[in-house]
PDB file of C-alpha atoms in Angstrom:
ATOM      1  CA  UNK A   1       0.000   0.000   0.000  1.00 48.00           C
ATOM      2  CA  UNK A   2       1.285   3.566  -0.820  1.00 61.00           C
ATOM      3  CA  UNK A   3       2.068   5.311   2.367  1.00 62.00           C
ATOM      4  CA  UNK A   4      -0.329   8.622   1.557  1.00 60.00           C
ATOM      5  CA  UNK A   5      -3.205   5.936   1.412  1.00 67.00           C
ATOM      6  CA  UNK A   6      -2.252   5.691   4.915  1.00 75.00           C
ATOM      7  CA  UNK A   7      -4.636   8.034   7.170  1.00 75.00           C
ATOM      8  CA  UNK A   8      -2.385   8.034   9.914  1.00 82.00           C
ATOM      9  CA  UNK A   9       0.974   8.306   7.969  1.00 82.00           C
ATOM     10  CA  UNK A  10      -0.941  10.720   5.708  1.00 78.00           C
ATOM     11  CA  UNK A  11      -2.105  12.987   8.951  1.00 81.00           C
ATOM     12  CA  UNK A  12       1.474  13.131  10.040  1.00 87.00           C
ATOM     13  CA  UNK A  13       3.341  14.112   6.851  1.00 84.00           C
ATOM     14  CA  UNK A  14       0.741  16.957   6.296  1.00 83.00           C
ATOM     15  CA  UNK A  15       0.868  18.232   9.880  1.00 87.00           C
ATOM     16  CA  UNK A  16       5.144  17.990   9.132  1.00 89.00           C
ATOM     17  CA  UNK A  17       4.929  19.892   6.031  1.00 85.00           C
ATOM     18  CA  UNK A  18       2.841  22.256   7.077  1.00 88.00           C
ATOM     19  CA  UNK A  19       5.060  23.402   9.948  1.00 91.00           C
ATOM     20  CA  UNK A  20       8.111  23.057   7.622  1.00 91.00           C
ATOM     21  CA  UNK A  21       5.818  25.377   5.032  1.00 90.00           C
ATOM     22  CA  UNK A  22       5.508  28.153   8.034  1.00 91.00           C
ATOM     23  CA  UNK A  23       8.958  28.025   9.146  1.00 95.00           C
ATOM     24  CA  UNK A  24      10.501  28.570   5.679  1.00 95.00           C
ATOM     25  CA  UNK A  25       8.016  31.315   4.980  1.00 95.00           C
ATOM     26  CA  UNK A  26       8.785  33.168   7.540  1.00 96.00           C
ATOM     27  CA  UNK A  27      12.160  33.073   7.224  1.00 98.00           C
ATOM     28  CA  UNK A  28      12.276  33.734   3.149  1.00 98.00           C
ATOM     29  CA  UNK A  29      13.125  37.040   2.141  1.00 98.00           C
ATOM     30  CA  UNK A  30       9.854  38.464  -0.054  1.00 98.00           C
ATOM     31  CA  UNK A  31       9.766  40.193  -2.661  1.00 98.00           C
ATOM     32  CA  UNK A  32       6.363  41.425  -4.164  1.00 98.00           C
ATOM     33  CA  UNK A  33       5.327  43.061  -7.504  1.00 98.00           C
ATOM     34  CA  UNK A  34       2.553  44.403  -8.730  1.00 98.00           C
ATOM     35  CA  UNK A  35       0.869  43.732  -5.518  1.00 97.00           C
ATOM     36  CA  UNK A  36      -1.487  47.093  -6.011  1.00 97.00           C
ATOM     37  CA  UNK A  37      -3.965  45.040  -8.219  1.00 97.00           C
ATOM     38  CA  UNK A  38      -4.337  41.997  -5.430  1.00 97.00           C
ATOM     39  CA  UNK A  39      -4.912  44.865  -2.643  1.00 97.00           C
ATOM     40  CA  UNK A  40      -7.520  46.459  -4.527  1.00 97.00           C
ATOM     41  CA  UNK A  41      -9.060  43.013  -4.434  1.00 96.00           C
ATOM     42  CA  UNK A  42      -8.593  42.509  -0.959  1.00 96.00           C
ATOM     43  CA  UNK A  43     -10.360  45.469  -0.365  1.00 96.00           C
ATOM     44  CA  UNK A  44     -13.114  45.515  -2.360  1.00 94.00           C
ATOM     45  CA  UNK A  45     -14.328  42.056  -0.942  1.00 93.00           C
ATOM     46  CA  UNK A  46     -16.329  39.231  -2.293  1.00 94.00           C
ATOM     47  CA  UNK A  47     -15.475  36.733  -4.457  1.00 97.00           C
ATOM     48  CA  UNK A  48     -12.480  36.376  -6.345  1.00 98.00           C
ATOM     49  CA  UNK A  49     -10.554  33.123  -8.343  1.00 97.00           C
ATOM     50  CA  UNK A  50      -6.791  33.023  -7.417  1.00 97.00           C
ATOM     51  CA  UNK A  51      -4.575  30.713 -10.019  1.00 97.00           C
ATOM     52  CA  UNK A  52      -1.735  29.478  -9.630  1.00 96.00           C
ATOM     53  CA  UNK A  53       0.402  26.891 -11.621  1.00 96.00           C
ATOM     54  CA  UNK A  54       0.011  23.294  -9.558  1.00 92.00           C
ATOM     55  CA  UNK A  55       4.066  23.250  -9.542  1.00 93.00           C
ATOM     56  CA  UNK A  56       3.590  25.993  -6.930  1.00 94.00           C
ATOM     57  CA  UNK A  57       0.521  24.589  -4.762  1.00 89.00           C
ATOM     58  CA  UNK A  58       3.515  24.135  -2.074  1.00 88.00           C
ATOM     59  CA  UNK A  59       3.925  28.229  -1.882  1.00 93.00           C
ATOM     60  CA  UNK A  60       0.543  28.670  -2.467  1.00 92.00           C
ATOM     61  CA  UNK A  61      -0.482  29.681   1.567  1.00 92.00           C
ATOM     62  CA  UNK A  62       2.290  32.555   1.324  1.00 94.00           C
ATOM     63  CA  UNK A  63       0.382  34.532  -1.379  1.00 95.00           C
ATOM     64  CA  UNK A  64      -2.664  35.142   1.045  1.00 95.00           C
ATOM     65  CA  UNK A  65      -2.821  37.524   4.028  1.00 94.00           C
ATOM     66  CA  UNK A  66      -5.424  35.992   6.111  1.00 89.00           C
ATOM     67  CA  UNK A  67      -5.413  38.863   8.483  1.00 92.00           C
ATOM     68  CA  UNK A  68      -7.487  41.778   5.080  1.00 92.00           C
ATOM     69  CA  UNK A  69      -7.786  39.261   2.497  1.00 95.00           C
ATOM     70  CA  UNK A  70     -11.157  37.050   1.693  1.00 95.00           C
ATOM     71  CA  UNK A  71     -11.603  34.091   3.601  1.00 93.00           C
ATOM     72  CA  UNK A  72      -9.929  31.616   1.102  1.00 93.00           C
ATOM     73  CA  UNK A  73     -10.995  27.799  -0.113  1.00 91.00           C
ATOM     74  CA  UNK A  74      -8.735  25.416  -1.866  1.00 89.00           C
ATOM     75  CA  UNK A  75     -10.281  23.201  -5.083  1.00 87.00           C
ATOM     76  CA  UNK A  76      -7.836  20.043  -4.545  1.00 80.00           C
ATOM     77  CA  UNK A  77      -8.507  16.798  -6.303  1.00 71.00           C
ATOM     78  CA  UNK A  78     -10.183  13.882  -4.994  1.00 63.00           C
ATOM     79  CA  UNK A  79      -7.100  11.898  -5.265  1.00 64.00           C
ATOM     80  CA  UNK A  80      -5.096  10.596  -2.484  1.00 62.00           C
ATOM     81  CA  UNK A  81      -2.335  12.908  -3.139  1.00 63.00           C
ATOM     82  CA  UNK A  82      -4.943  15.346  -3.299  1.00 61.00           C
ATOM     83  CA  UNK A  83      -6.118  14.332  -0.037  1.00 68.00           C
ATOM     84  CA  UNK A  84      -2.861  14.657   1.609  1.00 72.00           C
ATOM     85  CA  UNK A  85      -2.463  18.294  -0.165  1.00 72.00           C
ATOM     86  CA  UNK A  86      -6.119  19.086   1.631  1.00 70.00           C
ATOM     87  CA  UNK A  87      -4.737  18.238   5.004  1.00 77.00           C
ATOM     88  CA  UNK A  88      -1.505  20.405   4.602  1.00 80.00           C
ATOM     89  CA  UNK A  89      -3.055  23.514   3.184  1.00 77.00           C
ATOM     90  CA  UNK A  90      -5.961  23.186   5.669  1.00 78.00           C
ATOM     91  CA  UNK A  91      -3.426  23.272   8.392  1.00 83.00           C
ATOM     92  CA  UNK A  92      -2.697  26.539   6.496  1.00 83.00           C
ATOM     93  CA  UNK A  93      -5.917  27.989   7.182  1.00 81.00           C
ATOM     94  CA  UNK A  94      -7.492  27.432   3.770  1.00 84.00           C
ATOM     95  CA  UNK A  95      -9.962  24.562   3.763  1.00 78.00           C
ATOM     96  CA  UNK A  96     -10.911  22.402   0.579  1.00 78.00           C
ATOM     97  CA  UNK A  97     -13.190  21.650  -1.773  1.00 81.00           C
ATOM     98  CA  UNK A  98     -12.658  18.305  -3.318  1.00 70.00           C
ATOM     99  CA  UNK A  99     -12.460  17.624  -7.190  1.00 68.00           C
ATOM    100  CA  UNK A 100     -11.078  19.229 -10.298  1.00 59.00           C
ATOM    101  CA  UNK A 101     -11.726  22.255 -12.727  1.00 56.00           C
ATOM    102  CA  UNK A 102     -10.340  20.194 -15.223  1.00 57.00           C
ATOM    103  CA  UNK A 103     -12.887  19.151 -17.406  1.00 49.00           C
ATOM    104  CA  UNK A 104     -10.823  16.398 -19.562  1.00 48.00           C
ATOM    105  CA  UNK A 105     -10.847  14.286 -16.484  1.00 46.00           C
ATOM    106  CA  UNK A 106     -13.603  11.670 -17.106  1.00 46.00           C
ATOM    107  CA  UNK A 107     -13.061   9.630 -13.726  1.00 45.00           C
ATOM    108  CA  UNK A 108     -12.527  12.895 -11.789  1.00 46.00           C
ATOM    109  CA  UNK A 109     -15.678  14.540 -12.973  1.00 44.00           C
ATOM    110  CA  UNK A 110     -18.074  11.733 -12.299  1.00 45.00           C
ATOM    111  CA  UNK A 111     -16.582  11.314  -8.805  1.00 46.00           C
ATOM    112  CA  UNK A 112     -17.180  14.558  -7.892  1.00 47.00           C
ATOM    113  CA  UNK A 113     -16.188  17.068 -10.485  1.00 61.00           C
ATOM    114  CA  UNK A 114     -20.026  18.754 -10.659  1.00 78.00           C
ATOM    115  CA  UNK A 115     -20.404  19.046  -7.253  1.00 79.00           C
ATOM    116  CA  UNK A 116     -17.195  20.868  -6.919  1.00 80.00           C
ATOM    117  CA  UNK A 117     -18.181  23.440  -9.397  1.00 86.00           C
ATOM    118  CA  UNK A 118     -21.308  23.781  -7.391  1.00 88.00           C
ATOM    119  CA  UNK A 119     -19.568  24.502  -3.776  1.00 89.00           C
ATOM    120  CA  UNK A 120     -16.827  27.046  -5.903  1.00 91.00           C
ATOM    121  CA  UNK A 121     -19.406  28.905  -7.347  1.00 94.00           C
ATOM    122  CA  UNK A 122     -21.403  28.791  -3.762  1.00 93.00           C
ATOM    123  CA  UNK A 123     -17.665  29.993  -2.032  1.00 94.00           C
ATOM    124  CA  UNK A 124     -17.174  32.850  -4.694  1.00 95.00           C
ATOM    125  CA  UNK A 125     -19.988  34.468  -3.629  1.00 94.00           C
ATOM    126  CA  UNK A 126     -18.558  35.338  -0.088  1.00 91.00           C
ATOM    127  CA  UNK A 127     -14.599  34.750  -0.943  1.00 95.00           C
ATOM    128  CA  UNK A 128     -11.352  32.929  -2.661  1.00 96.00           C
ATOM    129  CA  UNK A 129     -11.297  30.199  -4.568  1.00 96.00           C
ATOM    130  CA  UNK A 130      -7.621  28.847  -5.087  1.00 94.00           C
ATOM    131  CA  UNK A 131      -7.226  26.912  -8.177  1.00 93.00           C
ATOM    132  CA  UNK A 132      -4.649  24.830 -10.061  1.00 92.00           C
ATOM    133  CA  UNK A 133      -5.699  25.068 -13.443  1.00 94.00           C
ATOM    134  CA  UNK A 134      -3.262  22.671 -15.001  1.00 92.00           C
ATOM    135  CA  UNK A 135      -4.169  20.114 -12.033  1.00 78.00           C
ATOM    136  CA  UNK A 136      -4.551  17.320 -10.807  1.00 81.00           C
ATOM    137  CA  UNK A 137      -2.709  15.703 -13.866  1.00 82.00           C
ATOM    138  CA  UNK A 138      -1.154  18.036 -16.327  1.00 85.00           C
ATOM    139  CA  UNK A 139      -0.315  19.155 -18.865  1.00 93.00           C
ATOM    140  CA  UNK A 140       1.930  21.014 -17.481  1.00 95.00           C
ATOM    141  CA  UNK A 141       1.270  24.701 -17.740  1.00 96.00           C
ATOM    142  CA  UNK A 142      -1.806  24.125 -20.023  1.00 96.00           C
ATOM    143  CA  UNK A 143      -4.884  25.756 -18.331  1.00 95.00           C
ATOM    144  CA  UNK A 144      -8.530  23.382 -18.691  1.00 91.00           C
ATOM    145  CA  UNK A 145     -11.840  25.627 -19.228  1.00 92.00           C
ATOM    146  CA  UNK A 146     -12.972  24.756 -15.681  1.00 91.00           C
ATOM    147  CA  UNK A 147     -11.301  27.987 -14.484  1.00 94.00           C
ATOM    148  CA  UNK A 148     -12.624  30.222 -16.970  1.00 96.00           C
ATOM    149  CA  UNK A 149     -15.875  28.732 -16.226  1.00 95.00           C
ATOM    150  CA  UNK A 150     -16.111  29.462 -12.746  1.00 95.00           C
ATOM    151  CA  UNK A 151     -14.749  33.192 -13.899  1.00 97.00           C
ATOM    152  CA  UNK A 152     -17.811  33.625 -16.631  1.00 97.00           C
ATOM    153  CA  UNK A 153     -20.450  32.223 -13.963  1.00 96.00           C
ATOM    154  CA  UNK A 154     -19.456  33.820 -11.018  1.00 96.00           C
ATOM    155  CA  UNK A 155     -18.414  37.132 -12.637  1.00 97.00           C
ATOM    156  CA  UNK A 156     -15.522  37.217  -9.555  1.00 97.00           C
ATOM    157  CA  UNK A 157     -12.400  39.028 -10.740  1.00 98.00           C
ATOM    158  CA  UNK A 158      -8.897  36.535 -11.217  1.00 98.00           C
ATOM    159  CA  UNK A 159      -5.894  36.946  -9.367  1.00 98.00           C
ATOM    160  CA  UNK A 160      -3.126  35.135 -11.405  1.00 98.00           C
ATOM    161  CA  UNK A 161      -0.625  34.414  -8.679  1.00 98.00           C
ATOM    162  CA  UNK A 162       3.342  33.879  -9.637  1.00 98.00           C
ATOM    163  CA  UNK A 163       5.006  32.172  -7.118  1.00 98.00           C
ATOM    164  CA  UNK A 164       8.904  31.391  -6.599  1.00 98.00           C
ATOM    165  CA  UNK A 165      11.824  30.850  -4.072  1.00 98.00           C
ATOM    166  CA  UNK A 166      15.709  29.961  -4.238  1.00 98.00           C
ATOM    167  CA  UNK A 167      16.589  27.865  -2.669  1.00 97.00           C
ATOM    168  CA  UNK A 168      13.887  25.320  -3.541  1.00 96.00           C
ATOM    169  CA  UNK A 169      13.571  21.336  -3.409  1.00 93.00           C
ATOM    170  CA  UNK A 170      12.550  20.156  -7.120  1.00 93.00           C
ATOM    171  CA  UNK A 171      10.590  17.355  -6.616  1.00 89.00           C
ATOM    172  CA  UNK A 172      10.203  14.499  -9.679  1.00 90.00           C
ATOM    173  CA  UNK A 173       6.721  14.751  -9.926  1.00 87.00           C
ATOM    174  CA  UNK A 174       4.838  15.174 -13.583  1.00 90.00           C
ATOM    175  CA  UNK A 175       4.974  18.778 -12.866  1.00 91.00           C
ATOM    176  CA  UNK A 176       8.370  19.265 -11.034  1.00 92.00           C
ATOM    177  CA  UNK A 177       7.075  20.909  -8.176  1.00 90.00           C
ATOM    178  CA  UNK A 178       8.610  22.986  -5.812  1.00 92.00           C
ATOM    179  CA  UNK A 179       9.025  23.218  -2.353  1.00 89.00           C
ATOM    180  CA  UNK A 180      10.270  25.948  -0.199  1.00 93.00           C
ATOM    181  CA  UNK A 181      14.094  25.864   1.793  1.00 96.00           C
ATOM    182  CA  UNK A 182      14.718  28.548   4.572  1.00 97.00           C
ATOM    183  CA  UNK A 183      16.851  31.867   4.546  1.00 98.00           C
ATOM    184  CA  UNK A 184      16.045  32.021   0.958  1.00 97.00           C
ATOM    185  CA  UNK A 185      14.629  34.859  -1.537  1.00 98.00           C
ATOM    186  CA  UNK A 186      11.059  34.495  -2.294  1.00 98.00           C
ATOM    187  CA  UNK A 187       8.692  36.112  -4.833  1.00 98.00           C
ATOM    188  CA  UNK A 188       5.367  36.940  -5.562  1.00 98.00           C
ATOM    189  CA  UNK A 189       4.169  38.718  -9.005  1.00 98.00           C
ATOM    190  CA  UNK A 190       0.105  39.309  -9.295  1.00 98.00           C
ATOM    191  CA  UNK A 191      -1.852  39.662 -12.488  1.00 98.00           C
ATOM    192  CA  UNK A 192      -5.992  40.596 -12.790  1.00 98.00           C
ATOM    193  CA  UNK A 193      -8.357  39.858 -15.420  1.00 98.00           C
ATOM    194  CA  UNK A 194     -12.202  39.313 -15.605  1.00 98.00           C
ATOM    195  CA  UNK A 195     -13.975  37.140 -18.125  1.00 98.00           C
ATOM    196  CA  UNK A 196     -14.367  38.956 -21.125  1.00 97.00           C
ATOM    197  CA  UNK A 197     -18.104  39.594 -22.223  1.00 95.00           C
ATOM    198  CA  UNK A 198     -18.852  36.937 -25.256  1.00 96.00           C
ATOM    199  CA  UNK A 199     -15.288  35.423 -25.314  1.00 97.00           C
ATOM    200  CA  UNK A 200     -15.330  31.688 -26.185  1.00 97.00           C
ATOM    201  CA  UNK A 201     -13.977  29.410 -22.900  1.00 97.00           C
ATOM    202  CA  UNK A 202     -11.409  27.947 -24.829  1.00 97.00           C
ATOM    203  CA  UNK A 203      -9.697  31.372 -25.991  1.00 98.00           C
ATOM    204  CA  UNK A 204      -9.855  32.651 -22.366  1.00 98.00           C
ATOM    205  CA  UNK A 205      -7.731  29.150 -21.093  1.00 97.00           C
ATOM    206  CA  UNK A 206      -5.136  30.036 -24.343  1.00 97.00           C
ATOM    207  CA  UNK A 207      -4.724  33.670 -22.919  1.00 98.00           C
ATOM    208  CA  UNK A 208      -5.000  32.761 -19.423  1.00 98.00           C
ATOM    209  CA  UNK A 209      -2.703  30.154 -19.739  1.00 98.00           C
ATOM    210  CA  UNK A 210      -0.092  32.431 -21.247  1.00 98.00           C
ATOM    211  CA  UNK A 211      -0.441  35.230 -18.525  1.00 98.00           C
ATOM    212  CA  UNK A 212      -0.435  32.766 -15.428  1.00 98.00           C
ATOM    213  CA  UNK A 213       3.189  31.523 -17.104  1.00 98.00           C
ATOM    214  CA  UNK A 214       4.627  35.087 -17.772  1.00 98.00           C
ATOM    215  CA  UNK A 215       3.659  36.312 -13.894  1.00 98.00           C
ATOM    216  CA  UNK A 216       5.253  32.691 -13.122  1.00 98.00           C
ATOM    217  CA  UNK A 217       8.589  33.245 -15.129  1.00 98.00           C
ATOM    218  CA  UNK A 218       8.415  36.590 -13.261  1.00 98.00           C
ATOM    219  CA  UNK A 219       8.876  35.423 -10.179  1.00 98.00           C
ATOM    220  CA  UNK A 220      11.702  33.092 -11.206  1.00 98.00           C
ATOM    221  CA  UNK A 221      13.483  35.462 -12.416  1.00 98.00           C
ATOM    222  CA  UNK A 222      13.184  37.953  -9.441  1.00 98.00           C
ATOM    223  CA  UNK A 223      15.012  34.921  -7.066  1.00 98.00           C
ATOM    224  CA  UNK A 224      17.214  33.611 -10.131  1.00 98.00           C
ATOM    225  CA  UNK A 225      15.277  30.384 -10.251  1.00 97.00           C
ATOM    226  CA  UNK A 226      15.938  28.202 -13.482  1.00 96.00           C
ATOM    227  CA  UNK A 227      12.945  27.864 -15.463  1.00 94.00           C
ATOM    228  CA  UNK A 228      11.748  24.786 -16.328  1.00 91.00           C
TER     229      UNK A 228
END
């Protein structure tokens, strides 16, 4: 048996990682651009979508001030990775919603992909949805329409969220994720779009997918990360 299938091994590792996620985070040197357009955000309230590539889900909880921004939910996969993820981020302070906004994953969907567009658009009427747009399985980098949905339904604004830090463990994983070291430099670069009136879903995911990436090379390059 895999060890995350595990509950008890599974509650451990995720209550480790997510004091090893708050130790390095508050010891990383940030830096933060463009952070005007997530403030304005923050301050006007209500819903909003926050994206992120799923490479960075383990930097994610560093992008969001608890203490002015909206309360904040997590969409993480129904998978038992994903269910490990949950418990780490939750020890974060950002509780999930289970399933995917992909909408190429067949098994995903019927398990519990509807429902979980029905509790995002039910938490993006009073705050944050966190999503991973080129989760649970990839492509890397290549953005589904279940994001763009949620943004044309829910009219909530998107925060595209690039995320980075030097040093940084590279994990093997299909989209050679990242996870934070201490005493490092750390970056944050924010983007903000809305769904544009008429646009077809799959155009939005092209463009979106191209912006998320640029505020994500951004980042890199602010800590001298190598892309890739």
């Amino acid at each position: 048996m895999r060890p995350l299938r595990n509950p008890l091994i599974q509650a451990v590792l995720a209550w480790t990682l997510a004091q090893w996620m708050r130790f390095c985070f508050a010891t990383i040197r940030w830096t933060h651009e463009n952070e005007a357009v997530a403030e304005k955000v923050w301050a006007d309230g209500g819903g909003v979508l926050c994206a992120f590539w799923h490479s960075r889900i383990g930097l994610s909880p560093a992008c969001w001030p608890l203490d002015r921004a909206q309360p904040a939910k997590a969409l993480i996969s129904l998978s038992p990775d994903g269910q490990f993820i949950a418990r780490a981020v939750a020890r974060q302070g950002f509780p999930a919603i289970r399933g995917s906004s992909s909408n190429k994953d067949k098994a995903d969907r019927a398990k519990g992909g509807s429902q979980a567009l029905r509790d995002g658009l039910r938490q993006l009427k009073i705050g944050a949805l966190a999503i991973t747009p080129d989760g649970p399985r990839g492509p890397m980098r290549e953005m589904a329409e279940g994001m763009p949905l949620l943004a044309k339904l829910s009219k909530a604004p998107v925060l595209f969220i690039g995320l980075s830090c030097n040093p940084a463990i590279r994990l093997r994983s299909w989209d050679r994720a990242l996870l934070p070291l201490p005493f490092g430099r750390g970056a944050i670069v924010w983007d903000v779009d809305r769904y544009p009136e008429g646009a077809e879903l799959a155009d939005v995911a092209r463009a979106w997918a191209g912006r998320l990436t640029a505020v994500e090379a951004a980042a890199d390059a602010l800590v001298g990360l190598e892309r890739v």
